[in-house]
XYZ file of C-alpha atoms in Angstrom:
95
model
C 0.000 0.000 0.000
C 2.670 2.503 0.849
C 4.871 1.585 -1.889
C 1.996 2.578 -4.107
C 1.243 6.088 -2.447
C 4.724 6.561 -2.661
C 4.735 5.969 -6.554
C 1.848 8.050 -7.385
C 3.243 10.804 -5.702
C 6.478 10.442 -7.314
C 4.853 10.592 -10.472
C 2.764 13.593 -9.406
C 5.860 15.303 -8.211
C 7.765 14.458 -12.212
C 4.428 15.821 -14.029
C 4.085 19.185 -12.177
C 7.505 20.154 -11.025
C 8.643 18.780 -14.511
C 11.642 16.625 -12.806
C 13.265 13.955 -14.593
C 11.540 10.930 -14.931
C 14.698 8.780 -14.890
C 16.116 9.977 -11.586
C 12.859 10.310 -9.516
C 11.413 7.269 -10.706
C 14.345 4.788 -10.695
C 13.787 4.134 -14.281
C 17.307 3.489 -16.668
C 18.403 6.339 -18.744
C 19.173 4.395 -22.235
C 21.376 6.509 -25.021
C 22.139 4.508 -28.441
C 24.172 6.244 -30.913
C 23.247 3.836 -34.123
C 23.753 0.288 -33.980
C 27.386 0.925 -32.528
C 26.722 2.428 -28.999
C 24.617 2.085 -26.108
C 25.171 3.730 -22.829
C 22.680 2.734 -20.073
C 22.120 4.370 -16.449
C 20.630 3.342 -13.100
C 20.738 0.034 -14.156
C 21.156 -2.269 -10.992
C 24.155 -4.640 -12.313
C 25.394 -7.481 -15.105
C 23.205 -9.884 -14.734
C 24.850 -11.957 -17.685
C 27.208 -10.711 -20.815
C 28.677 -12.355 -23.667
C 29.831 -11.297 -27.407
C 26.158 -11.624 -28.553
C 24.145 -10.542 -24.787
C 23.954 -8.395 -22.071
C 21.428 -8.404 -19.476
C 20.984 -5.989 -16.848
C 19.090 -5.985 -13.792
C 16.529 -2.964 -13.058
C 14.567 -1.672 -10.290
C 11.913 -3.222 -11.847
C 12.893 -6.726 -14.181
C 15.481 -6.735 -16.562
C 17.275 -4.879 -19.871
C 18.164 -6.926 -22.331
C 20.217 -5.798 -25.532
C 21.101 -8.589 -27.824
C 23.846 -8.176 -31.295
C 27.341 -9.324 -32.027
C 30.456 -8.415 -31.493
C 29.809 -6.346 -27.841
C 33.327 -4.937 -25.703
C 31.978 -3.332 -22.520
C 33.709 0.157 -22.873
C 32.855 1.377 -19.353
C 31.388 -0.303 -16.065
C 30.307 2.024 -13.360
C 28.091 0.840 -10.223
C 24.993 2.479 -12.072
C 26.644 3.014 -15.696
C 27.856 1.116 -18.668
C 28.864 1.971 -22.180
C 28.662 -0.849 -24.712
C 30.040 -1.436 -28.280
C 29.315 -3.703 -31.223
C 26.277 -4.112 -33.529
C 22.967 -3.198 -31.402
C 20.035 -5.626 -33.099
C 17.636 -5.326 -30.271
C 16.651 -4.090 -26.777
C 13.858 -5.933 -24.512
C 12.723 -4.646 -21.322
C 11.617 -8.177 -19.667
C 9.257 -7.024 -16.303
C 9.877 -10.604 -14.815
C 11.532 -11.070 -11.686
């Protein structure tokens, strides 16, 4: 019950005091430049990588960004920067 007050007022407080979504809301901040980049925020860590994968954990389920070729460029606590061929990213809302 509480955790639901406290989302509808978050979202209140992002529509009328125009906040960003991202940082109030614990939601990832996803930046692709192309196919060749992808830099992701307030993710919640790897859950799995390889050449062809990488799946993140969220607040909220998981990221998913499949291709070829991927070198992780950058690995913050929150943060990651990704290279290769981008052919698809999946939000998956299972736990």
């Amino acid at each position: 019950m509480m955790a639901k007050w406290r989302q509808q007022v978050t979202k209140w407080l992002v529509e009328k005091l125009d906040l960003p979504a991202d940082a109030m809301m614990d939601l990832p901040r996803i930046t692709m430049i192309g196919q060749l980049h992808i830099y992701i925020e307030n993710h919640r860590g790897v859950m799995a990588f390889s050449r062809e994968e990488l799946k993140l954990r969220l607040k909220q389920g998981h990221l998913v960004i499949k291709g070829q070729d991927f070198v992780i460029k950058t690995i913050l606590p929150e943060e990651i920067l990704l290279e290769g061929t981008i052919e698809g990213v999946y939000y998956d809302k299972s736990t």
